[in-house]
CSV table of C-alpha atoms in Angstrom, one decimal:
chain,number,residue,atom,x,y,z
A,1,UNK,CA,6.3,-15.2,-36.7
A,2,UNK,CA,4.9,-11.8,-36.7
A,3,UNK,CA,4.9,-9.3,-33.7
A,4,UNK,CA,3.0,-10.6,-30.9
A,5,UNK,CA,2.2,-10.2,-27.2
A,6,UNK,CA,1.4,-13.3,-24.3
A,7,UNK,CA,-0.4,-11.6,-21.5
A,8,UNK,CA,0.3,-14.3,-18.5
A,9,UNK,CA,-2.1,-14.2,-14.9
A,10,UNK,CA,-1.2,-16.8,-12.6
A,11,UNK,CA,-2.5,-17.8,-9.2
A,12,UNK,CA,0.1,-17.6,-6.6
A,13,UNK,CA,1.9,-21.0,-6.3
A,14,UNK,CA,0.7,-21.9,-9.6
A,15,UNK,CA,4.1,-21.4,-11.1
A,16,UNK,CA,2.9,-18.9,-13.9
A,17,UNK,CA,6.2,-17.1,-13.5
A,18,UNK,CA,8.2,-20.1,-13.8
A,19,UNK,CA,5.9,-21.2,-17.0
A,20,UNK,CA,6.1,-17.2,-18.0
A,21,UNK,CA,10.2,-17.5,-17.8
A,22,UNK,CA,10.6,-20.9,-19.9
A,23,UNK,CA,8.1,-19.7,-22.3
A,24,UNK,CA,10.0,-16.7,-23.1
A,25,UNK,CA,13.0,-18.8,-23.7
A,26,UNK,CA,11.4,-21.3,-25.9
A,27,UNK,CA,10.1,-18.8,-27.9
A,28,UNK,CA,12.9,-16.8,-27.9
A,29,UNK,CA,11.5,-13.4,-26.9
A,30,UNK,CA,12.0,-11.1,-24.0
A,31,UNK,CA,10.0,-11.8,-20.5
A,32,UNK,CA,9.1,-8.4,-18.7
A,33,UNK,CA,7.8,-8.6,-14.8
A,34,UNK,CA,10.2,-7.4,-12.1
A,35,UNK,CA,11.7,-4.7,-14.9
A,36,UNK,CA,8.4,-3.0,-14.9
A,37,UNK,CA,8.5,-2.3,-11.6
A,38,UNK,CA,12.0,-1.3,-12.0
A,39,UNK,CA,11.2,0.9,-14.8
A,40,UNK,CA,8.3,2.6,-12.6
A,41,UNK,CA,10.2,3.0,-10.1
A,42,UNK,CA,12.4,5.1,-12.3
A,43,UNK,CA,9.8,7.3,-14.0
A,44,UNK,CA,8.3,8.3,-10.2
A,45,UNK,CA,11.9,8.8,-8.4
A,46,UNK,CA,10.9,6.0,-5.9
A,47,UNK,CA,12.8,2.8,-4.2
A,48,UNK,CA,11.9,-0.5,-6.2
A,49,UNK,CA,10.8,-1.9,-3.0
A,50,UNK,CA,8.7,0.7,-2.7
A,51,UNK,CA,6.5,0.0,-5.7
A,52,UNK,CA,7.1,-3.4,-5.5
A,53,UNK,CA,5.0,-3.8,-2.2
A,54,UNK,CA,2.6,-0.6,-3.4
A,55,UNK,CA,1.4,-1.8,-6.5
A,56,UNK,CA,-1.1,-4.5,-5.7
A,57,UNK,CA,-2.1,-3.5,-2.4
A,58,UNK,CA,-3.3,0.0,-0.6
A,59,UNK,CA,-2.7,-1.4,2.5
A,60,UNK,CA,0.9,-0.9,2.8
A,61,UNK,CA,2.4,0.9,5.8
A,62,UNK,CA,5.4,2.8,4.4
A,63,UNK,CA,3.4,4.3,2.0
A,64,UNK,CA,1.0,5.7,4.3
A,65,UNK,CA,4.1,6.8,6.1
A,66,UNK,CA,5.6,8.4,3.4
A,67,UNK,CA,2.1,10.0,2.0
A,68,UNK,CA,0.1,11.3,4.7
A,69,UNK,CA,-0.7,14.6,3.5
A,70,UNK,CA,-1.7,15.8,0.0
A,71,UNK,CA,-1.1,12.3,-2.6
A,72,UNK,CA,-2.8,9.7,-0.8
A,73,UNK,CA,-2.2,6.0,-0.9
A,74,UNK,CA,-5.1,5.5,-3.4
A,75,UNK,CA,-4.1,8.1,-6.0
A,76,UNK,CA,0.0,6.8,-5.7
A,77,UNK,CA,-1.5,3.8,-6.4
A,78,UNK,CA,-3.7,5.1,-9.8
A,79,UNK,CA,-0.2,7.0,-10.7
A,80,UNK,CA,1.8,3.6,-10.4
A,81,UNK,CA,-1.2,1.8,-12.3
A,82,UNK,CA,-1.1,4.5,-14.9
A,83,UNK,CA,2.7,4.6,-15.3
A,84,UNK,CA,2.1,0.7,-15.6
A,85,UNK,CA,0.1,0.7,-18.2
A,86,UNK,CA,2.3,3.3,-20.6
A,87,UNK,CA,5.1,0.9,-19.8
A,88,UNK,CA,2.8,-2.0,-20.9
A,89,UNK,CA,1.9,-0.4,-24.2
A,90,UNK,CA,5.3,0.8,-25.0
A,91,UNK,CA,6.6,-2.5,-24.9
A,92,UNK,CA,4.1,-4.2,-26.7
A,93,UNK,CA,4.2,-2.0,-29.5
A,94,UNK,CA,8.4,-2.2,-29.4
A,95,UNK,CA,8.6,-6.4,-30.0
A,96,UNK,CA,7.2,-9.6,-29.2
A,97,UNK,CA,7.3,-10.4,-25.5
A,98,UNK,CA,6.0,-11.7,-22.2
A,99,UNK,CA,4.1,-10.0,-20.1
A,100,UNK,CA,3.3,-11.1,-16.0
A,101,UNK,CA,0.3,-9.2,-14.5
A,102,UNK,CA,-0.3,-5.8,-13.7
A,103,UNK,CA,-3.7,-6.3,-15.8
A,104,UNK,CA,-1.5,-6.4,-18.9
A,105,UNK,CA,-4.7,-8.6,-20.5
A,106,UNK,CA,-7.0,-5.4,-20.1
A,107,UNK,CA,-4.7,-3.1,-20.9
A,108,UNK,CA,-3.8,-4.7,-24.4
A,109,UNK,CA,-7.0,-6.3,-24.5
A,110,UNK,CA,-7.6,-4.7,-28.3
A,111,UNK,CA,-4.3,-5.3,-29.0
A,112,UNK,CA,-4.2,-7.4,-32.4
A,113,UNK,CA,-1.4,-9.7,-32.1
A,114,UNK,CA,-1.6,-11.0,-28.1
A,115,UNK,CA,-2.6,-14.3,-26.3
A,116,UNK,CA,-4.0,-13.9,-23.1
A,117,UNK,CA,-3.1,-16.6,-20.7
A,118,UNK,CA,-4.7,-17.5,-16.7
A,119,UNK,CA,-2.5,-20.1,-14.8
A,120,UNK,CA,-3.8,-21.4,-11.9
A,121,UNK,CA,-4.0,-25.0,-9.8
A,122,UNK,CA,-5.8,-26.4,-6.9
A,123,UNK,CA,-4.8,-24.9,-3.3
A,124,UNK,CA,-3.5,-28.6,-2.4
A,125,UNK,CA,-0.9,-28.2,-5.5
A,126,UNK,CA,-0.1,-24.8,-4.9
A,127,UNK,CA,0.7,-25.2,-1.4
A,128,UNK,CA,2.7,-28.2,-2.3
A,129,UNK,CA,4.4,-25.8,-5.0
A,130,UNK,CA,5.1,-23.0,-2.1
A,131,UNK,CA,6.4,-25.6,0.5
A,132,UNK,CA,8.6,-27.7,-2.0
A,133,UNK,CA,9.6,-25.8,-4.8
A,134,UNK,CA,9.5,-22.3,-3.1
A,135,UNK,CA,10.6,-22.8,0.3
A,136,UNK,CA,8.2,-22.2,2.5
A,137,UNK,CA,6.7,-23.0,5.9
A,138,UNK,CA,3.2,-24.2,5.3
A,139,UNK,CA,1.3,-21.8,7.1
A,140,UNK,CA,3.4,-18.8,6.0
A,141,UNK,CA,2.0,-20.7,2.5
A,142,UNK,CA,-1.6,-20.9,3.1
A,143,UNK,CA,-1.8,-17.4,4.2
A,144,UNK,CA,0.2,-16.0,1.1
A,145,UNK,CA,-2.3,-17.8,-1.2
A,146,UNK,CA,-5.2,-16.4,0.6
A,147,UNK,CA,-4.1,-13.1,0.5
A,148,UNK,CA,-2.5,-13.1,-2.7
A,149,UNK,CA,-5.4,-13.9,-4.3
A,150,UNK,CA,-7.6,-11.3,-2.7
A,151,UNK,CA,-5.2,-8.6,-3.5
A,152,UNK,CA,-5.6,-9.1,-7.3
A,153,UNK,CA,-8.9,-9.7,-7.1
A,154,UNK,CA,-9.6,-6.4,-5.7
A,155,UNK,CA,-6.7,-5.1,-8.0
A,156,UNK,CA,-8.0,-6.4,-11.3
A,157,UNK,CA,-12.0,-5.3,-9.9
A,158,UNK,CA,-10.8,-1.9,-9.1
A,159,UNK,CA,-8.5,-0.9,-12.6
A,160,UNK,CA,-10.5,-3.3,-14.9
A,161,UNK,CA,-14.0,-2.3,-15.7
A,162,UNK,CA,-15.2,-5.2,-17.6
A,163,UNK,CA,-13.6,-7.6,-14.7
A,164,UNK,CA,-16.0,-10.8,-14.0
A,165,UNK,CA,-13.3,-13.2,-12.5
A,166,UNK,CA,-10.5,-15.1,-13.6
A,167,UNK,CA,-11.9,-15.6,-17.4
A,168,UNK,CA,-12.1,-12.3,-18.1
A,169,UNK,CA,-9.9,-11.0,-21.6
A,170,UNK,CA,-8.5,-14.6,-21.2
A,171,UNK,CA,-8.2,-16.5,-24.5
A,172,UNK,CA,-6.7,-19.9,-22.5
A,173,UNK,CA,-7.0,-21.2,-18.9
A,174,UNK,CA,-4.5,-23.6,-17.9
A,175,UNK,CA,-4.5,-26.1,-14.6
A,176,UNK,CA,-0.4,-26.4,-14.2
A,177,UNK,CA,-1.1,-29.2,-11.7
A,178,UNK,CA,-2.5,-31.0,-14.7
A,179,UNK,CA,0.2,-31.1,-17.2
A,180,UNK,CA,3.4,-29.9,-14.9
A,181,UNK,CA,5.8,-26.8,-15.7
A,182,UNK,CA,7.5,-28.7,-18.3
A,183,UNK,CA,4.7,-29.8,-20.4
A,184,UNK,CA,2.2,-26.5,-20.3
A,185,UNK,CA,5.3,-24.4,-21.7
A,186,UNK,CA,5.1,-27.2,-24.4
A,187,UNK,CA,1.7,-26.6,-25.2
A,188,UNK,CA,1.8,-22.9,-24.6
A,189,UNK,CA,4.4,-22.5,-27.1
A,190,UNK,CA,2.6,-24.7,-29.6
A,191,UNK,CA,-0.5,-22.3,-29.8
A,192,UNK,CA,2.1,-19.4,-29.7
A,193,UNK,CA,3.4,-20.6,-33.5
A,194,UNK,CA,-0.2,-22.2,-34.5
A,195,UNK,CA,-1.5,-18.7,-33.9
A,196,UNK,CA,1.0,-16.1,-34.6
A,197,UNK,CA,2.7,-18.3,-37.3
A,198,UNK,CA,5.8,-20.3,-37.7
A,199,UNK,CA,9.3,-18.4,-38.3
């Protein structure tokens, strides 16, 4: 297969990151999420945690905390997005890979070689997702997927002009309710070789 890129947006309790993870390992190709954080992180002199809970939401205490004069909380936020998307590139360019969030399907979105993947379900399977599989207490649940889903909402509307919703730069939507973890890695991975070519 030649160099390629999978862009993968999930809905939280959707399991994209699970699907993201055994998708990598099917394919055999790296899978990058947490270590772009860690890598910004790095590049800004900053606590992981720090840009963990920063970069998909303005609200965050700490930060205010930490930046009350001069850098506010918006422009930290443009610099981590920015730093992001460098990161994003780099690695696209460097091999064939995953990539989880962080707009990665605008940012490579005239890219050559990428597939750009949505994963979402119904709240009813979600929450079942968060409560079983994840481990939490159902309302701690419902208010994670409600506010989860606003915050990269308003992240994707705020760094991604040409944003109209979920669909947007999205070559394939998939319902991982419908076909289970298992199965949509299957499928994923079939399109994968169909369209970048078998090894």
């Amino acid at each position: 297969m030649r160099q390629y890129v999978i862009t993968l947006s999930r809905q939280f309790g959707s399991l994209g990151r699970t699907i993201a993870q055994q998708l990598a390992r099917e394919l055999e190709i790296d899978f990058y999420d947490r270590d772009i954080v860690e890598e910004t992180a790095k590049r800004m002199g900053l606590p992981v945690s720090v840009i963990s809970s920063k970069e998909e939401n303005s609200n965050n205490a700490l930060f205010k905390r930490q930046y009350p004069l001069g850098m506010g909380v918006s422009s930290m936020q443009d610099e981590i997005f920015g730093i992001q998307t460098n990161i994003i590139r780099d690695l696209a360019r460097k091999e064939s890979c995953i990539i989880v969030g962080r707009c990665a399907d605008s940012v490579l979105r005239d890219f050559e070689n990428s597939l750009s993947v949505y994963i979402y379900a119904p709240v009813e399977a979600r929450l079942k997702n968060c409560t079983g599989t994840l481990g939490m207490e159902e309302k701690e649940a419902r208010k994670m997927i409600r506010e989860v889903d606003r915050s990269r909402e308003l992240y994707h509307r705020r760094y991604c002009p040409e944003y109209n919703g979920p669909s947007t730069n999205k070559d394939l939507m998939i319902d991982s309710s419908a076909f289970g973890v298992e199965k949509t890695v299957e499928l994923l991975a079939y399109i994968a070789r169909d369209r970048f070519g078998e090894q």
